[in-house]
Short mmCIF file of C-alpha atoms in Angstrom, two decimals:
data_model
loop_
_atom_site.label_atom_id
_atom_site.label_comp_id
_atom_site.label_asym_id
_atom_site.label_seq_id
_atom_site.Cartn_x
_atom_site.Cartn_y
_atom_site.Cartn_z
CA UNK A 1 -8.18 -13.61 59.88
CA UNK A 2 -5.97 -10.57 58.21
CA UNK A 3 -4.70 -12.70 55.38
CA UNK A 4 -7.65 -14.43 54.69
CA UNK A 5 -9.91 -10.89 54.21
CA UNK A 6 -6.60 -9.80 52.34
CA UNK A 7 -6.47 -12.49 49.86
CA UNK A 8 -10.55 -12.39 49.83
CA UNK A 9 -10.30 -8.55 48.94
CA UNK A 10 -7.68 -8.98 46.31
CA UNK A 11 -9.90 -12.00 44.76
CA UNK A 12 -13.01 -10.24 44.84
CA UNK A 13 -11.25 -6.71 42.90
CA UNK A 14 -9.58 -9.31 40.64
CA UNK A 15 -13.16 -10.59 39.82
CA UNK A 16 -14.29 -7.18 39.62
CA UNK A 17 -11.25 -5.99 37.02
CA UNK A 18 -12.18 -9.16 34.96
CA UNK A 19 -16.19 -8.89 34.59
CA UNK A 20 -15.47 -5.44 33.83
CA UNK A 21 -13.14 -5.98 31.02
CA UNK A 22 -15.67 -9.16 29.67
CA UNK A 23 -18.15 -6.68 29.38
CA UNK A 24 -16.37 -3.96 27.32
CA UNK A 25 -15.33 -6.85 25.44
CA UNK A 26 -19.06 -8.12 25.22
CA UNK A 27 -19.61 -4.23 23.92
CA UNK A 28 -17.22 -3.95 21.91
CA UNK A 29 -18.18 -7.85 19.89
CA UNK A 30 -21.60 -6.27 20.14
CA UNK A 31 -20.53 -2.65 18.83
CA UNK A 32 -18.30 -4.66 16.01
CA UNK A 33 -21.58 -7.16 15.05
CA UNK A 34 -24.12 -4.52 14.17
CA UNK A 35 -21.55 -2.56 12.28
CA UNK A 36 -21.02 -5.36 9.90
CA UNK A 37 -24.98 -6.13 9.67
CA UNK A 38 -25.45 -2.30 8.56
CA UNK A 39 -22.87 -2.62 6.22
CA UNK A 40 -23.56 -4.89 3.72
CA UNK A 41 -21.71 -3.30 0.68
CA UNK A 42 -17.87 -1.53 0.93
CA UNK A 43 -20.29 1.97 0.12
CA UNK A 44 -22.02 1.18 3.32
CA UNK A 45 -18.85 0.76 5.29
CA UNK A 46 -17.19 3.88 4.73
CA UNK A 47 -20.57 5.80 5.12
CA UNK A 48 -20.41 4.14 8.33
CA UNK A 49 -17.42 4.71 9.28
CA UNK A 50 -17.63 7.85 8.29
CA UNK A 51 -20.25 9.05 11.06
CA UNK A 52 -18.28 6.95 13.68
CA UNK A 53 -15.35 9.33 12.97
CA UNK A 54 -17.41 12.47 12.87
CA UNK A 55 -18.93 11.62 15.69
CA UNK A 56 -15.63 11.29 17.66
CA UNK A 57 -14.57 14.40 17.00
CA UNK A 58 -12.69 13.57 13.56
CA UNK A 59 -12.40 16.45 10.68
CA UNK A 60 -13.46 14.99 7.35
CA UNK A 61 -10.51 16.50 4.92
CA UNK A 62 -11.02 16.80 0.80
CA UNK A 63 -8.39 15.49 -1.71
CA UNK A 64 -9.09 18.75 -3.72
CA UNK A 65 -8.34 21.11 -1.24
CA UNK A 66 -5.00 22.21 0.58
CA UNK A 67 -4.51 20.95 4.02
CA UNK A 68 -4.17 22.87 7.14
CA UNK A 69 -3.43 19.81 9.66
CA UNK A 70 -2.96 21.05 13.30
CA UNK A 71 -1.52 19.13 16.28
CA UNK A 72 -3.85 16.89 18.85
CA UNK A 73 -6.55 16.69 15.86
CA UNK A 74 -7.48 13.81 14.31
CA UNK A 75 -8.54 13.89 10.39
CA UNK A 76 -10.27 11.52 8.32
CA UNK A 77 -10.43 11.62 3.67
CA UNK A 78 -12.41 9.02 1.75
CA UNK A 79 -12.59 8.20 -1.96
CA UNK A 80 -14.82 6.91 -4.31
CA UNK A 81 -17.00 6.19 -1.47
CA UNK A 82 -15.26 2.86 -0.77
CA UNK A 83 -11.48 3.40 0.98
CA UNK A 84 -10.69 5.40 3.40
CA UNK A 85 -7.94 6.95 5.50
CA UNK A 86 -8.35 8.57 8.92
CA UNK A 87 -5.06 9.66 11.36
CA UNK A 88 -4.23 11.62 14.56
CA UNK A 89 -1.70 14.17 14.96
CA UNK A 90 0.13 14.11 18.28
CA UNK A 91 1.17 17.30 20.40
CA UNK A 92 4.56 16.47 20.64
CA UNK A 93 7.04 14.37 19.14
CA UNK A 94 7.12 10.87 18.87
CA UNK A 95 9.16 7.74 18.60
CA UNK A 96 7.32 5.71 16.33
CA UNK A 97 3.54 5.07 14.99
CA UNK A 98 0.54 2.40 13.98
CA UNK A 99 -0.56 1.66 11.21
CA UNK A 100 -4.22 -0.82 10.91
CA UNK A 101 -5.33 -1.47 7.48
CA UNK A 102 -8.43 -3.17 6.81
CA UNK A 103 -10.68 -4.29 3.45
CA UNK A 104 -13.70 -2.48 3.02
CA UNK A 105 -15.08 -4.91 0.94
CA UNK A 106 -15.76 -8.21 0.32
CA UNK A 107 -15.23 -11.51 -2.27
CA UNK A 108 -18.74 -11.53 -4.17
CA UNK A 109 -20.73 -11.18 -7.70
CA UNK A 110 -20.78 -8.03 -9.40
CA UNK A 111 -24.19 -7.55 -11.17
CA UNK A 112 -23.74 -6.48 -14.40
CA UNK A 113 -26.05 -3.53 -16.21
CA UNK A 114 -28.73 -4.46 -17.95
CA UNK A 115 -28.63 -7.64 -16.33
CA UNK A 116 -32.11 -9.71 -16.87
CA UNK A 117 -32.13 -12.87 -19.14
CA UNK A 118 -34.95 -14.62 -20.00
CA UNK A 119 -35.10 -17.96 -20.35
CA UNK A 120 -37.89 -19.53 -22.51
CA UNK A 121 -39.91 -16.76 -20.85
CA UNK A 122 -40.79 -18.72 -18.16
CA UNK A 123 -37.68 -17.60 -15.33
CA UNK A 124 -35.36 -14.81 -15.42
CA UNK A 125 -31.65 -14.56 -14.17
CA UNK A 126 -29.19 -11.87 -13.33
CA UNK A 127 -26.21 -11.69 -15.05
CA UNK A 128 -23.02 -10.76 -13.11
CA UNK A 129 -19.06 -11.46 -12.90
CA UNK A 130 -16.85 -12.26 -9.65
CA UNK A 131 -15.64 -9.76 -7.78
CA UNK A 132 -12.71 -11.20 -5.85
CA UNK A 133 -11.84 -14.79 -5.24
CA UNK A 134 -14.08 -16.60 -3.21
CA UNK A 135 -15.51 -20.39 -2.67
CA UNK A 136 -18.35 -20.65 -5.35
CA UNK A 137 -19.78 -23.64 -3.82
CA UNK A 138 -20.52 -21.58 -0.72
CA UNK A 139 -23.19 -19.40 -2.97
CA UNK A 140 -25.87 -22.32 -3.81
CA UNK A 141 -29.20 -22.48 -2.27
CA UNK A 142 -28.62 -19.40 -0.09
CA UNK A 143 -31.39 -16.45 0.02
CA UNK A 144 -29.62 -13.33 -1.78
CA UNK A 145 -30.14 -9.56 -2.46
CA UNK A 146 -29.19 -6.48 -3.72
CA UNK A 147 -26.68 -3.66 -2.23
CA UNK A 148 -24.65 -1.06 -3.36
CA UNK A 149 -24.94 2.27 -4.84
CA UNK A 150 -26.70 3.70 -7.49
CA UNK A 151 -25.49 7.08 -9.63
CA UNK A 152 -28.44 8.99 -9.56
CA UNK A 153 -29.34 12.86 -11.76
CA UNK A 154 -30.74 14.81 -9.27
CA UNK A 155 -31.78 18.72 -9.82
CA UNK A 156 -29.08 18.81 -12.30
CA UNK A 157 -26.23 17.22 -9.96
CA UNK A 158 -24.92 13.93 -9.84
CA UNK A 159 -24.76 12.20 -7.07
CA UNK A 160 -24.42 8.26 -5.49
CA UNK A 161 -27.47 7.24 -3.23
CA UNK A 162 -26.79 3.42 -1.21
CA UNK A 163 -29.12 0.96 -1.99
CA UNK A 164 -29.84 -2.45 0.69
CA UNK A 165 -32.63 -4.35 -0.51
CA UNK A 166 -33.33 -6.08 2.79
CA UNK A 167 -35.62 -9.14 1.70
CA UNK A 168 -35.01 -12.10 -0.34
CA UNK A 169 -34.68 -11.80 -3.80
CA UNK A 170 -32.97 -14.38 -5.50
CA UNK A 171 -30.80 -17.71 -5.25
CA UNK A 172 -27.95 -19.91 -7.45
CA UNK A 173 -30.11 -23.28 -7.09
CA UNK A 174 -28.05 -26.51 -6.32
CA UNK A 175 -29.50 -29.21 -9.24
CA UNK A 176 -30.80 -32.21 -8.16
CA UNK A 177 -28.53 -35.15 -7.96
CA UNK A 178 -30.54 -37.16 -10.84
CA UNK A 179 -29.75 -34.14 -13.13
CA UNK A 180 -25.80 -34.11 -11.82
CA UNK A 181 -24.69 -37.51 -11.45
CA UNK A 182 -21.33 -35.60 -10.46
CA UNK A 183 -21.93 -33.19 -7.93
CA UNK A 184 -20.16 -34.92 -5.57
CA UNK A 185 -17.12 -34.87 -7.48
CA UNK A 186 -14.55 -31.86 -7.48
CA UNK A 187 -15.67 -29.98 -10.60
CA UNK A 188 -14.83 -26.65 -12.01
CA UNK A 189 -17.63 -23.72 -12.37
CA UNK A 190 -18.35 -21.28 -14.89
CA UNK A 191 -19.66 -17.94 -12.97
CA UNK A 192 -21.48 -16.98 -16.61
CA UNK A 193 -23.49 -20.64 -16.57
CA UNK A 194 -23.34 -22.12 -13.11
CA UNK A 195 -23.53 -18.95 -10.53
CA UNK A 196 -26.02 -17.00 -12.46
CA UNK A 197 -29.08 -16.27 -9.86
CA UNK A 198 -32.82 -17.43 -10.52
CA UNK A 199 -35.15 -14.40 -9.67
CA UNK A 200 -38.06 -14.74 -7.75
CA UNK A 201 -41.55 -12.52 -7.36
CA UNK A 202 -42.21 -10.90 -10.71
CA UNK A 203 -39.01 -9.81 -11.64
CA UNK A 204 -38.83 -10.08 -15.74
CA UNK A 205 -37.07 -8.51 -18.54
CA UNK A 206 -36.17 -4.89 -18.46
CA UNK A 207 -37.50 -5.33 -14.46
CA UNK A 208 -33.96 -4.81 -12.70
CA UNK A 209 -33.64 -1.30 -12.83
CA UNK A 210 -37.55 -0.54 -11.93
CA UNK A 211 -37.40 -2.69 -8.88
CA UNK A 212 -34.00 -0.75 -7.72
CA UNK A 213 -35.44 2.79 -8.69
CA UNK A 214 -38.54 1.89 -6.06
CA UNK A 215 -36.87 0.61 -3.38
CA UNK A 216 -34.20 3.95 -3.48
CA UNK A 217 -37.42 6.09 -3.95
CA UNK A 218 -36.22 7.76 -7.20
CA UNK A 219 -37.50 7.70 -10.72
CA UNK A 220 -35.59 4.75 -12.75
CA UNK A 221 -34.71 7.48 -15.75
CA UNK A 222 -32.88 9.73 -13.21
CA UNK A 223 -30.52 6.41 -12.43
CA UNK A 224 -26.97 6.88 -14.86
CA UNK A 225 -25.13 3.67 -13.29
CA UNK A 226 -25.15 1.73 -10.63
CA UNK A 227 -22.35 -0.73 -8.64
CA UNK A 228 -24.55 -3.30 -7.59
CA UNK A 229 -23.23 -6.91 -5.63
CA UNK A 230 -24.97 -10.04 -4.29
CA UNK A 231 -25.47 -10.08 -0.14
CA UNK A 232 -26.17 -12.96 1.48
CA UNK A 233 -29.17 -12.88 3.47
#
């Protein structure tokens, strides 16, 4: 009767030890999920990481300035708003360390400035360039917006303002197959012809930069530049 509420015991804090460790893991898939659905752009990554770090106790450190690093602190510096590097210093010595490197960003399309064409004044697209290497084929007939960041004038400063345009905006159509007898057939595309986005709403020429100015809640004359990609909705 000993061994069997023995083995029972150990069974039942081995089941215990497990569903615990499922459900940090659960957490942490969770934790890991909405990060990546609030960060839709490399900008929005390292502004999220960002307040993870600072809210862990991290120091935010400035490439301008001299650095006065003490042990058991842990330090984070950024640039350009899209890389980052963040590190602990031990209290003693140590043998050896880790190193995890990750991309902040992503393969997509770049949208270009003053992007609008018109065409026959009856549709307009956006035009853009790759950013990265990616599967182009994977882009058709998917809902896509607009995130980035935008270089903004403000009260005589300058200053980068995110942008996520959470709502459908455009899409690369797919033509019908009795307008492309071949596309079935391994063929290569032009980004500049074949991946250039159809608008929808009432998006038209010189329309771009008014639509992004509203939806950042700043006048579009106070806008200098912008680095602007497709998302995938």
């Amino acid at each position: 009767m000993l061994f069997f509420l023995f083995v029972y015991n150990c069974d039942r804090i081995a089941l215990e030890n497990f569903a615990l460790e499922e459900l940090k893991m659960e957490n942490s898939v969770k934790n890991l999920i909405q990060f990546i659905d609030h960060s839709p752009s490399c900008f929005h990554v390292i502004e999220n990481a960002k307040k993870q770090f600072l809210e862990h106790g991290f120091i935010q450190l400035e490439e301008k300035e001299h650095w006065n690093l003490e042990e058991g602190k842990s330090y984070f510096v950024e640039r350009n708003g899209s890389s980052m590097i963040a590190f602990h210093l031990p209290k003693k010595d140590f043998q050896g360390f880790h190193i995890v490197a990750s991309h902040s960003d992503s393969p997509t399309y770049r949208i270009k400035e003053q992007p609008e064409m018109s065409v026959e004044k009856h549709y307009t697209k956006l035009n853009i360039e790759r950013y990265g290497g990616m599967i182009p084929e994977t882009w058709f007939d998917r809902p896509l917006s607009v995130a980035g960041r935008i270089i903004i004038e403000e009260n005589g400063q300058i200053k980068d303002q995110l942008v996520n345009i959470d709502r459908d905006l455009m899409i690369i159509p797919n033509l019908a197959i009795h307008m492309s007898r071949s596309s079935n057939e391994s063929k290569q595309l032009n980004p500049q012809k074949d991946l250039l986005p159809l608008c929808g709403g009432n998006l038209t020429k010189d329309a771009f930069e008014e639509m992004i100015a509203k939806e950042s809640g700043v006048e579009k004359e106070d806008i200098l530049s912008y680095d602007l990609f497709y998302i995938t909705e």
